[in-house]
Amino acid sequence: MRRVACGDKEAFTALYDAVVDTVFGIVLKIVRDRAQSEEVAQEVMIDLWRRATRYDPGKGSVHAWATMLAHRRAVDRVRSAEAAAHRDHDHAVRDRQRPYDDVAERVESRLQSQQVRRCMKQLTDIQRQAVTLAYYQGLTYREVAQTLGTPLPTVKTRMRDGLIRLRDCMGVTA
Amino acid sequence: MRVREGFHRELRKEPHEGLHSLTGAYALDALPPDEHGAVDAHLARCAPCRDEVAGFSATADRLAAAVRTPAPRGMRESVLHGIDSVRQIPPHVPATARPVTSIFSRIRRSGSLLVAASLVAGAALAGVAAWQYRQSTESQRQARQAARQLEDLTSVMSAPDARTVRGRTTNGASTAVVASRQLGRAVFVGTGLPRPAPGRTYQLWYDDQGTMHPAGLLEHDGAVAIEGDIGNATALGLTVEPDGGSSRPTTTPLMLLALPG
Ligand SMILES: [Zn+2]
């Protein structure tokens, strides 16, 4: 990463190959539309190049940093599209507001990683739903609370408790 | 881990308990911008929360990796090609030390440009500009860039056909655009722009019959030579975007100002 920060294009190419499928995967999960996802993923990769000098190893791995930038940008994209669509009665928004079971079960069934699937099963229903709706659907905690019919403070603590359990189950050390 | 949990119980007695419980929602990007910013500020002072967020980010990274999908093939080439024209952010230079406002102090001291001077007077930049001017001299590259910016600004402002339009943003700033159709260039002046939330930036857009073309970023009040040619643009837009800007607007414009014809 130091080499990327010094403008080394070869080092950036290696970084690109290491993170791009995860970046594209999480953006696609949230944005859903393939063409738009490509656009967002592309912006993320270029942003990684631009901001390489600001990468702080103390805050986690380069991979996790790339994922975080990708998730944030994808969420920004759907939230602004949603704001626009509230005026246009866009189809995509209604799509996002389908009841939980439908959406979340499809997401969970597609999870590729055995470990993630196994650890997800160890969460309580509400922890799993809160984490899944927020991370894979890009919903805000208010939207999660509405979708699940759960009070706001409960949703916040369930998100935190859920992540603690996932972290410990996966043996993540940051 | 034990130690961390103990420390956490101690901290719970303090008033920031509310922020404390938001680490999960923060790591999942589930917070509205104001609360996200509040947690950011909290993390700067609270090591246990910072550790927790680092662990959550690594966990979220696994969640993302679980849905990884082969990226479109053409993307690789266009990104690798694209970065050729993208300059990397200089390390450890505060965003406010951009040379943009330093131009003000130079214009002001030269005292020769009435248009610029009157705009500057409204922009209330005083001491900050002088400080930023000193900051910018630290780097020759920045100084050269400032000189180029100054040239751009003065040439637009002193163009025979230069015309000024004024407007207001929905978040309360007053704005002016000086445009020269002959030169195909314009200058934007913002006064009273609130600081964008952490991780956000202001971005300018040329509106060409409904198509928005990126026209440069700005972090704060000041005058900037707008990037790119006016072309057939009929209006100038301003939005808030994620750091680094976007290829098209992702938020509702704060301003859409009709350009002089
Ligand atoms: Zn804390």
Short mmCIF file of C-alpha atoms and ligand atoms in Angstrom, two decimals:
data_model
loop_
_atom_site.label_atom_id
_atom_site.label_comp_id
_atom_site.label_asym_id
_atom_site.label_seq_id
_atom_site.Cartn_x
_atom_site.Cartn_y
_atom_site.Cartn_z
CA MET A 1 0.00 0.00 0.00
CA ARG A 2 2.93 2.32 0.63
CA ARG A 3 3.92 1.82 -2.99
CA VAL A 4 0.39 2.64 -4.16
CA ALA A 5 0.54 5.81 -2.07
CA CYS A 6 3.74 6.75 -3.88
CA GLY A 7 1.95 6.57 -7.21
CA ASP A 8 3.16 3.07 -8.16
CA LYS A 9 0.71 1.89 -10.79
CA GLU A 10 1.91 -1.70 -10.75
CA ALA A 11 1.24 -1.91 -7.02
CA PHE A 12 -2.20 -0.46 -7.63
CA THR A 13 -2.92 -3.11 -10.26
CA ALA A 14 -2.18 -5.80 -7.67
CA LEU A 15 -4.46 -4.04 -5.19
CA TYR A 16 -7.16 -3.81 -7.84
CA ASP A 17 -7.05 -7.54 -8.49
CA ALA A 18 -7.08 -8.32 -4.78
CA VAL A 19 -10.18 -6.32 -3.87
CA VAL A 20 -12.28 -5.68 -6.97
CA ASP A 21 -14.54 -8.74 -6.80
CA THR A 22 -15.47 -8.01 -3.21
CA VAL A 23 -15.98 -4.33 -4.02
CA PHE A 24 -18.20 -5.16 -6.99
CA GLY A 25 -20.05 -7.88 -5.05
CA ILE A 26 -21.07 -5.69 -2.14
CA VAL A 27 -21.98 -2.77 -4.40
CA LEU A 28 -24.12 -5.05 -6.58
CA LYS A 29 -25.81 -6.49 -3.48
CA ILE A 30 -26.94 -3.04 -2.41
CA VAL A 31 -27.41 -1.16 -5.68
CA ARG A 32 -28.78 -4.22 -7.56
CA ASP A 33 -28.67 -2.67 -11.01
CA ARG A 34 -25.59 -4.05 -12.79
CA ALA A 35 -24.75 -1.02 -14.91
CA GLN A 36 -25.07 1.36 -11.96
CA SER A 37 -23.05 -1.00 -9.79
CA GLU A 38 -20.25 -1.00 -12.30
CA GLU A 39 -20.25 2.78 -12.24
CA VAL A 40 -20.14 2.90 -8.44
CA ALA A 41 -17.47 0.17 -8.19
CA GLN A 42 -15.37 2.06 -10.70
CA GLU A 43 -15.65 5.25 -8.63
CA VAL A 44 -14.59 3.28 -5.56
CA MET A 45 -11.50 1.87 -7.26
CA ILE A 46 -10.43 5.28 -8.50
CA ASP A 47 -11.07 6.71 -5.06
CA LEU A 48 -8.77 4.03 -3.59
CA TRP A 49 -6.01 5.31 -5.82
CA ARG A 50 -6.70 8.94 -4.92
CA ARG A 51 -6.83 8.35 -1.20
CA ALA A 52 -4.07 5.75 -0.89
CA THR A 53 -1.96 8.37 0.91
CA ARG A 54 -4.59 8.56 3.64
CA TYR A 55 -4.80 4.86 4.37
CA ASP A 56 -4.29 4.28 8.09
CA PRO A 57 -3.02 0.75 8.88
CA GLY A 58 -4.10 1.28 12.49
CA LYS A 59 -7.73 1.14 11.40
CA GLY A 60 -7.60 -2.24 9.69
CA SER A 61 -6.51 -4.05 6.54
CA VAL A 62 -6.44 -2.51 3.09
CA HIS A 63 -9.10 -5.00 2.05
CA ALA A 64 -11.41 -3.90 4.87
CA TRP A 65 -10.79 -0.27 3.98
CA ALA A 66 -11.72 -0.88 0.34
CA THR A 67 -14.84 -2.73 1.43
CA MET A 68 -15.82 0.12 3.73
CA LEU A 69 -15.44 2.73 0.98
CA ALA A 70 -17.45 0.52 -1.39
CA HIS A 71 -20.25 -0.07 1.09
CA ARG A 72 -20.51 3.60 1.95
CA ARG A 73 -20.64 4.71 -1.66
CA ALA A 74 -23.21 2.06 -2.57
CA VAL A 75 -25.39 3.11 0.34
CA ASP A 76 -25.05 6.76 -0.68
CA ARG A 77 -26.13 5.83 -4.18
CA VAL A 78 -29.30 3.97 -3.16
CA ARG A 79 -30.26 6.56 -0.56
CA SER A 80 -29.98 9.43 -3.02
CA ALA A 81 -31.73 7.37 -5.70
CA GLU A 82 -34.43 6.67 -3.16
CA ALA A 83 -34.84 10.35 -2.40
CA ALA A 84 -35.21 11.04 -6.11
CA ALA A 85 -37.54 8.10 -6.59
CA HIS A 86 -39.88 9.27 -3.88
CA ARG A 87 -40.79 11.93 -6.42
CA ASP A 88 -40.76 9.64 -9.43
CA HIS A 89 -42.48 6.64 -7.80
CA ASP A 90 -39.61 4.56 -8.97
CA HIS A 91 -40.02 0.84 -9.09
CA ALA A 92 -36.68 0.20 -7.41
CA VAL A 93 -37.79 1.80 -4.18
CA ARG A 94 -40.87 -0.32 -3.81
CA ASP A 95 -38.58 -3.20 -4.49
CA ARG A 96 -36.42 -2.20 -1.54
CA GLN A 97 -39.42 -2.06 0.74
CA ARG A 98 -40.55 -5.62 0.28
CA PRO A 99 -41.22 -7.44 3.53
CA TYR A 100 -38.18 -8.84 5.28
CA ASP A 101 -38.60 -12.58 4.69
CA ASP A 102 -38.48 -12.41 0.95
CA VAL A 103 -35.43 -10.18 0.68
CA ALA A 104 -33.31 -11.44 3.51
CA GLU A 105 -33.79 -15.12 2.82
CA ARG A 106 -32.67 -14.72 -0.73
CA VAL A 107 -29.60 -12.88 0.47
CA GLU A 108 -28.75 -15.49 3.05
CA SER A 109 -29.20 -18.37 0.65
CA ARG A 110 -26.70 -16.80 -1.69
CA LEU A 111 -23.97 -16.23 0.82
CA GLN A 112 -20.97 -17.98 -0.57
CA SER A 113 -18.91 -18.27 2.51
CA GLN A 114 -19.58 -21.28 4.70
CA GLN A 115 -18.20 -19.48 7.71
CA VAL A 116 -20.45 -16.47 7.33
CA ARG A 117 -23.45 -18.73 6.91
CA ARG A 118 -22.53 -20.78 9.95
CA CYS A 119 -21.96 -17.71 12.11
CA MET A 120 -25.14 -16.00 10.90
CA LYS A 121 -27.04 -19.00 12.25
CA GLN A 122 -25.70 -18.34 15.71
CA LEU A 123 -27.36 -14.92 15.90
CA THR A 124 -30.84 -14.42 17.30
CA ASP A 125 -33.47 -13.78 14.64
CA ILE A 126 -33.61 -10.10 15.34
CA GLN A 127 -29.81 -9.69 15.43
CA ARG A 128 -29.50 -11.47 12.09
CA GLN A 129 -32.30 -9.47 10.51
CA ALA A 130 -30.92 -6.16 11.76
CA VAL A 131 -27.40 -6.87 10.50
CA THR A 132 -28.58 -8.28 7.18
CA LEU A 133 -31.01 -5.50 6.36
CA ALA A 134 -28.47 -2.82 7.20
CA TYR A 135 -25.40 -4.34 5.60
CA TYR A 136 -26.76 -6.17 2.57
CA GLN A 137 -29.78 -3.98 1.86
CA GLY A 138 -28.28 -0.64 2.83
CA LEU A 139 -31.18 0.32 5.07
CA THR A 140 -30.72 2.93 7.82
CA TYR A 141 -31.41 1.82 11.38
CA ARG A 142 -34.68 3.75 11.26
CA GLU A 143 -35.75 1.81 8.18
CA VAL A 144 -34.66 -1.42 9.83
CA ALA A 145 -36.73 -0.54 12.90
CA GLN A 146 -39.76 0.17 10.71
CA THR A 147 -39.32 -2.97 8.65
CA LEU A 148 -39.02 -5.17 11.72
CA GLY A 149 -41.54 -3.26 13.83
CA THR A 150 -38.89 -2.94 16.57
CA PRO A 151 -38.09 0.15 18.69
CA LEU A 152 -35.06 2.18 17.59
CA PRO A 153 -32.88 1.63 20.68
CA THR A 154 -33.44 -2.11 20.40
CA VAL A 155 -32.31 -2.09 16.77
CA LYS A 156 -29.12 -0.24 17.66
CA THR A 157 -28.16 -2.67 20.39
CA ARG A 158 -29.10 -5.69 18.26
CA MET A 159 -26.81 -4.46 15.51
CA ARG A 160 -23.95 -4.13 17.97
CA ASP A 161 -24.68 -7.43 19.72
CA GLY A 162 -24.99 -9.15 16.35
CA LEU A 163 -21.64 -7.84 15.16
CA ILE A 164 -19.96 -8.84 18.43
CA ARG A 165 -21.24 -12.38 18.00
CA LEU A 166 -20.25 -12.54 14.36
CA ARG A 167 -16.80 -11.14 15.15
CA ASP A 168 -16.18 -13.69 17.90
CA CYS A 169 -17.60 -16.56 15.85
CA MET A 170 -15.37 -15.73 12.89
CA GLY A 171 -12.36 -15.29 15.13
CA VAL A 172 -11.76 -11.85 13.66
CA THR A 173 -8.81 -10.00 15.12
CA ALA A 174 -8.55 -6.40 14.05
CA MET B 1 -11.17 -8.48 25.21
CA ARG B 2 -11.91 -8.72 28.97
CA VAL B 3 -10.09 -5.51 29.62
CA ARG B 4 -11.96 -3.79 26.84
CA GLU B 5 -15.34 -4.84 28.18
CA GLY B 6 -14.38 -3.60 31.66
CA PHE B 7 -13.29 -0.28 30.30
CA HIS B 8 -16.57 -0.09 28.44
CA ARG B 9 -18.58 -0.48 31.62
CA GLU B 10 -16.61 2.38 33.12
CA LEU B 11 -17.35 4.57 30.13
CA ARG B 12 -21.03 3.78 30.23
CA LYS B 13 -21.35 6.05 33.23
CA GLU B 14 -20.25 8.98 31.14
CA PRO B 15 -22.63 11.09 29.08
CA HIS B 16 -21.50 9.62 25.77
CA GLU B 17 -23.20 6.33 26.51
CA GLY B 18 -25.58 6.93 23.62
CA LEU B 19 -22.77 7.26 21.09
CA HIS B 20 -21.16 4.22 22.57
CA SER B 21 -24.05 1.97 21.65
CA LEU B 22 -23.97 3.21 18.05
CA THR B 23 -20.71 1.47 17.06
CA GLY B 24 -22.61 -1.39 15.41
CA ALA B 25 -24.92 0.80 13.37
CA TYR B 26 -21.89 2.94 12.49
CA ALA B 27 -19.89 0.00 11.15
CA LEU B 28 -22.90 -1.09 9.10
CA ASP B 29 -23.32 2.42 7.61
CA ALA B 30 -26.82 2.50 9.02
CA LEU B 31 -26.63 5.95 10.61
CA PRO B 32 -27.92 9.22 9.14
CA PRO B 33 -25.09 11.68 8.33
CA ASP B 34 -25.37 13.75 11.53
CA GLU B 35 -25.10 10.75 13.84
CA HIS B 36 -22.38 9.21 11.68
CA GLY B 37 -20.41 12.43 12.14
CA ALA B 38 -21.02 12.42 15.88
CA VAL B 39 -19.63 8.88 16.16
CA ASP B 40 -16.63 9.89 14.01
CA ALA B 41 -15.87 12.66 16.47
CA HIS B 42 -16.35 10.31 19.40
CA LEU B 43 -13.97 7.72 17.90
CA ALA B 44 -11.21 10.31 17.80
CA ARG B 45 -11.30 10.46 21.62
CA CYS B 46 -12.39 6.97 22.66
CA ALA B 47 -9.91 4.12 22.18
CA PRO B 48 -12.24 1.27 23.27
CA CYS B 49 -14.86 2.32 20.71
CA ARG B 50 -12.14 2.67 18.08
CA ASP B 51 -10.99 -0.91 18.77
CA GLU B 52 -14.54 -2.12 18.61
CA VAL B 53 -15.19 -0.40 15.28
CA ALA B 54 -11.96 -1.85 13.85
CA GLY B 55 -13.19 -5.33 14.78
CA PHE B 56 -16.62 -4.64 13.31
CA SER B 57 -15.08 -3.35 10.08
CA ALA B 58 -13.06 -6.53 9.75
CA THR B 59 -16.26 -8.48 10.38
CA ALA B 60 -18.15 -6.46 7.77
CA ASP B 61 -15.28 -7.18 5.39
CA ARG B 62 -16.01 -10.92 5.75
CA LEU B 63 -19.69 -10.26 5.08
CA ALA B 64 -18.73 -8.44 1.89
CA ALA B 65 -16.29 -11.13 0.81
CA ALA B 66 -19.12 -13.66 1.17
CA VAL B 67 -21.02 -12.01 -1.67
CA ARG B 68 -18.04 -11.32 -3.92
CA THR B 69 -18.91 -11.36 -7.61
CA PRO B 70 -16.61 -11.27 -10.62
CA ALA B 71 -16.35 -7.62 -11.69
CA PRO B 72 -17.11 -6.75 -15.32
CA ARG B 73 -13.99 -7.31 -17.44
CA GLY B 74 -13.95 -3.91 -19.10
CA MET B 75 -13.81 -2.21 -15.73
CA ARG B 76 -10.19 -3.15 -15.11
CA GLU B 77 -8.91 -1.35 -18.15
CA SER B 78 -11.02 1.74 -17.68
CA VAL B 79 -9.94 2.08 -14.03
CA LEU B 80 -6.25 1.56 -14.82
CA HIS B 81 -6.58 4.01 -17.67
CA GLY B 82 -8.68 6.39 -15.56
CA ILE B 83 -6.14 6.80 -12.75
CA ASP B 84 -3.65 8.32 -15.18
CA SER B 85 -5.59 11.54 -15.01
CA VAL B 86 -6.39 11.36 -11.28
CA ARG B 87 -3.98 13.05 -8.91
CA GLN B 88 -3.49 11.46 -5.50
CA ILE B 89 -4.36 13.49 -2.42
CA PRO B 90 -1.18 14.82 -0.80
CA PRO B 91 -0.57 13.10 2.54
CA HIS B 92 -1.24 14.95 5.81
CA VAL B 93 -2.23 18.25 4.23
CA PRO B 94 -5.40 19.48 5.91
CA ALA B 95 -8.20 19.95 3.41
CA THR B 96 -8.54 23.59 4.41
CA ALA B 97 -4.98 24.34 3.33
CA ARG B 98 -5.96 24.24 -0.30
CA PRO B 99 -4.55 27.16 -2.22
CA VAL B 100 -7.95 28.38 -3.36
CA THR B 101 -8.51 31.01 -0.69
CA SER B 102 -4.87 32.06 -0.73
CA ILE B 103 -5.67 33.60 -4.06
CA PHE B 104 -7.92 35.99 -2.24
CA SER B 105 -5.16 37.46 -0.18
CA ARG B 106 -3.12 37.96 -3.31
CA ILE B 107 -5.93 39.55 -5.23
CA ARG B 108 -6.75 41.68 -2.25
CA ARG B 109 -3.20 42.85 -1.74
CA SER B 110 -2.80 43.67 -5.39
CA GLY B 111 -5.90 45.83 -5.02
CA SER B 112 -6.15 46.18 -8.75
CA LEU B 113 -9.23 44.16 -9.48
CA LEU B 114 -12.35 45.92 -8.36
CA VAL B 115 -14.68 43.10 -9.26
CA ALA B 116 -12.62 40.59 -7.37
CA ALA B 117 -12.18 42.94 -4.43
CA SER B 118 -15.89 43.51 -4.03
CA LEU B 119 -16.60 39.82 -4.16
CA VAL B 120 -13.84 39.13 -1.70
CA ALA B 121 -15.12 41.75 0.69
CA GLY B 122 -18.34 39.81 0.93
CA ALA B 123 -16.55 36.55 1.43
CA ALA B 124 -15.19 37.45 4.89
CA LEU B 125 -11.95 35.53 4.70
CA ALA B 126 -9.53 37.88 6.45
CA GLY B 127 -6.99 36.12 8.69
CA VAL B 128 -7.76 32.64 7.50
CA ALA B 129 -6.71 33.52 3.99
CA ALA B 130 -3.39 34.91 5.16
CA TRP B 131 -2.73 31.78 7.20
CA GLN B 132 -3.64 29.57 4.30
CA TYR B 133 -1.40 31.57 2.06
CA ARG B 134 1.55 30.80 4.32
CA GLN B 135 0.51 27.14 4.41
CA SER B 136 0.38 26.93 0.67
CA THR B 137 3.86 28.34 0.26
CA GLU B 138 5.13 25.19 1.95
CA SER B 139 4.79 23.42 -1.32
CA GLN B 140 6.07 24.74 -4.59
CA ARG B 141 3.62 22.64 -6.52
CA GLN B 142 0.77 24.17 -4.61
CA ALA B 143 2.20 27.61 -5.20
CA ARG B 144 2.36 26.99 -8.93
CA GLN B 145 -1.19 25.71 -8.82
CA ALA B 146 -2.25 28.83 -6.93
CA ALA B 147 -0.58 31.01 -9.52
CA ARG B 148 -2.41 29.19 -12.27
CA GLN B 149 -5.68 29.56 -10.36
CA LEU B 150 -5.01 33.24 -9.89
CA GLU B 151 -4.44 33.65 -13.59
CA ASP B 152 -7.68 31.82 -14.30
CA LEU B 153 -9.58 33.95 -11.83
CA THR B 154 -8.22 37.27 -12.99
CA SER B 155 -8.61 36.49 -16.67
CA VAL B 156 -12.27 35.55 -16.20
CA MET B 157 -13.02 38.47 -13.91
CA SER B 158 -11.35 41.00 -16.14
CA ALA B 159 -12.76 39.63 -19.43
CA PRO B 160 -14.64 42.35 -21.34
CA ASP B 161 -17.80 40.24 -21.52
CA ALA B 162 -17.67 39.04 -17.89
CA ARG B 163 -21.07 39.06 -16.24
CA THR B 164 -22.06 38.27 -12.68
CA VAL B 165 -25.15 36.47 -11.42
CA ARG B 166 -25.98 36.04 -7.77
CA GLY B 167 -27.93 33.40 -5.94
CA ARG B 168 -28.46 31.56 -2.69
CA THR B 169 -28.06 27.92 -1.67
CA THR B 170 -30.80 26.07 0.18
CA ASN B 171 -28.43 25.83 3.16
CA GLY B 172 -28.19 29.58 3.42
CA ALA B 173 -24.98 30.59 1.63
CA SER B 174 -24.88 33.43 -0.85
CA THR B 175 -23.22 32.69 -4.14
CA ALA B 176 -22.02 34.53 -7.20
CA VAL B 177 -20.85 33.33 -10.58
CA VAL B 178 -18.73 35.45 -12.86
CA ALA B 179 -18.81 34.05 -16.39
CA SER B 180 -17.15 34.94 -19.64
CA ARG B 181 -18.71 33.27 -22.67
CA GLN B 182 -15.83 34.52 -24.78
CA LEU B 183 -13.28 32.66 -22.67
CA GLY B 184 -15.71 29.83 -22.00
CA ARG B 185 -14.75 30.02 -18.32
CA ALA B 186 -16.45 30.98 -15.08
CA VAL B 187 -15.60 31.66 -11.44
CA PHE B 188 -17.71 30.60 -8.48
CA VAL B 189 -17.76 32.56 -5.23
CA GLY B 190 -19.42 31.14 -2.10
CA THR B 191 -20.02 33.04 1.13
CA GLY B 192 -21.35 31.41 4.30
CA LEU B 193 -21.15 27.81 3.11
CA PRO B 194 -21.37 25.50 6.14
CA ARG B 195 -18.54 22.99 6.40
CA PRO B 196 -19.52 19.74 4.73
CA ALA B 197 -19.94 16.76 7.10
CA PRO B 198 -16.84 14.58 7.53
CA GLY B 199 -16.25 12.50 4.42
CA ARG B 200 -18.29 14.91 2.25
CA THR B 201 -17.36 17.66 -0.13
CA TYR B 202 -19.14 20.27 -2.19
CA GLN B 203 -19.13 19.64 -5.92
CA LEU B 204 -19.97 22.03 -8.75
CA TRP B 205 -21.78 20.96 -11.90
CA TYR B 206 -22.37 22.49 -15.29
CA ASP B 207 -25.95 21.83 -16.33
CA ASP B 208 -26.09 21.25 -20.07
CA GLN B 209 -29.76 20.68 -20.94
CA GLY B 210 -30.28 18.50 -17.93
CA THR B 211 -26.97 16.64 -18.19
CA MET B 212 -24.72 17.47 -15.25
CA HIS B 213 -20.98 17.67 -15.94
CA PRO B 214 -18.56 17.64 -12.97
CA ALA B 215 -17.03 21.12 -12.58
CA GLY B 216 -14.75 20.79 -9.57
CA LEU B 217 -14.81 20.37 -5.80
CA LEU B 218 -14.73 22.88 -3.00
CA GLU B 219 -14.43 22.49 0.74
CA HIS B 220 -15.40 25.91 2.00
CA ASP B 221 -16.06 29.55 1.22
CA GLY B 222 -13.99 31.23 -1.42
CA ALA B 223 -13.57 31.77 -5.11
CA VAL B 224 -12.67 28.97 -7.49
CA ALA B 225 -12.07 28.95 -11.20
CA ILE B 226 -14.67 26.39 -12.26
CA GLU B 227 -13.17 23.35 -13.93
CA GLY B 228 -13.89 22.76 -17.58
CA ASP B 229 -15.42 24.81 -20.34
CA ILE B 230 -18.84 26.42 -19.95
CA GLY B 231 -19.76 25.05 -23.37
CA ASN B 232 -23.51 25.26 -23.79
CA ALA B 233 -24.21 25.04 -20.07
CA THR B 234 -27.19 27.09 -18.99
CA ALA B 235 -26.85 26.72 -15.23
CA LEU B 236 -24.38 25.94 -12.46
CA GLY B 237 -25.34 23.38 -9.81
CA LEU B 238 -23.91 22.67 -6.35
CA THR B 239 -24.32 19.39 -4.46
CA VAL B 240 -22.81 17.59 -1.48
CA GLU B 241 -20.94 14.44 -2.53
CA PRO B 242 -18.74 11.81 -0.91
CA ASP B 243 -15.09 12.83 -0.58
CA GLY B 244 -13.40 12.86 -3.95
CA GLY B 245 -16.59 13.79 -5.75
CA SER B 246 -18.90 11.78 -7.99
CA SER B 247 -19.28 11.31 -11.72
CA ARG B 248 -22.83 12.52 -11.47
CA PRO B 249 -24.85 14.18 -8.70
CA THR B 250 -26.00 11.81 -5.95
CA THR B 251 -27.85 14.38 -3.83
CA THR B 252 -30.44 17.07 -4.43
CA PRO B 253 -28.73 20.27 -5.60
CA LEU B 254 -28.34 22.99 -2.98
CA MET B 255 -28.31 25.52 -5.80
CA LEU B 256 -29.04 25.68 -9.49
CA LEU B 257 -28.06 29.10 -10.73
CA ALA B 258 -28.89 30.21 -14.29
CA LEU B 259 -25.71 31.38 -16.03
CA PRO B 260 -25.59 34.70 -17.88
CA GLY B 261 -26.28 34.11 -21.59
ZN ZN C 1 -16.77 5.23 23.44
#
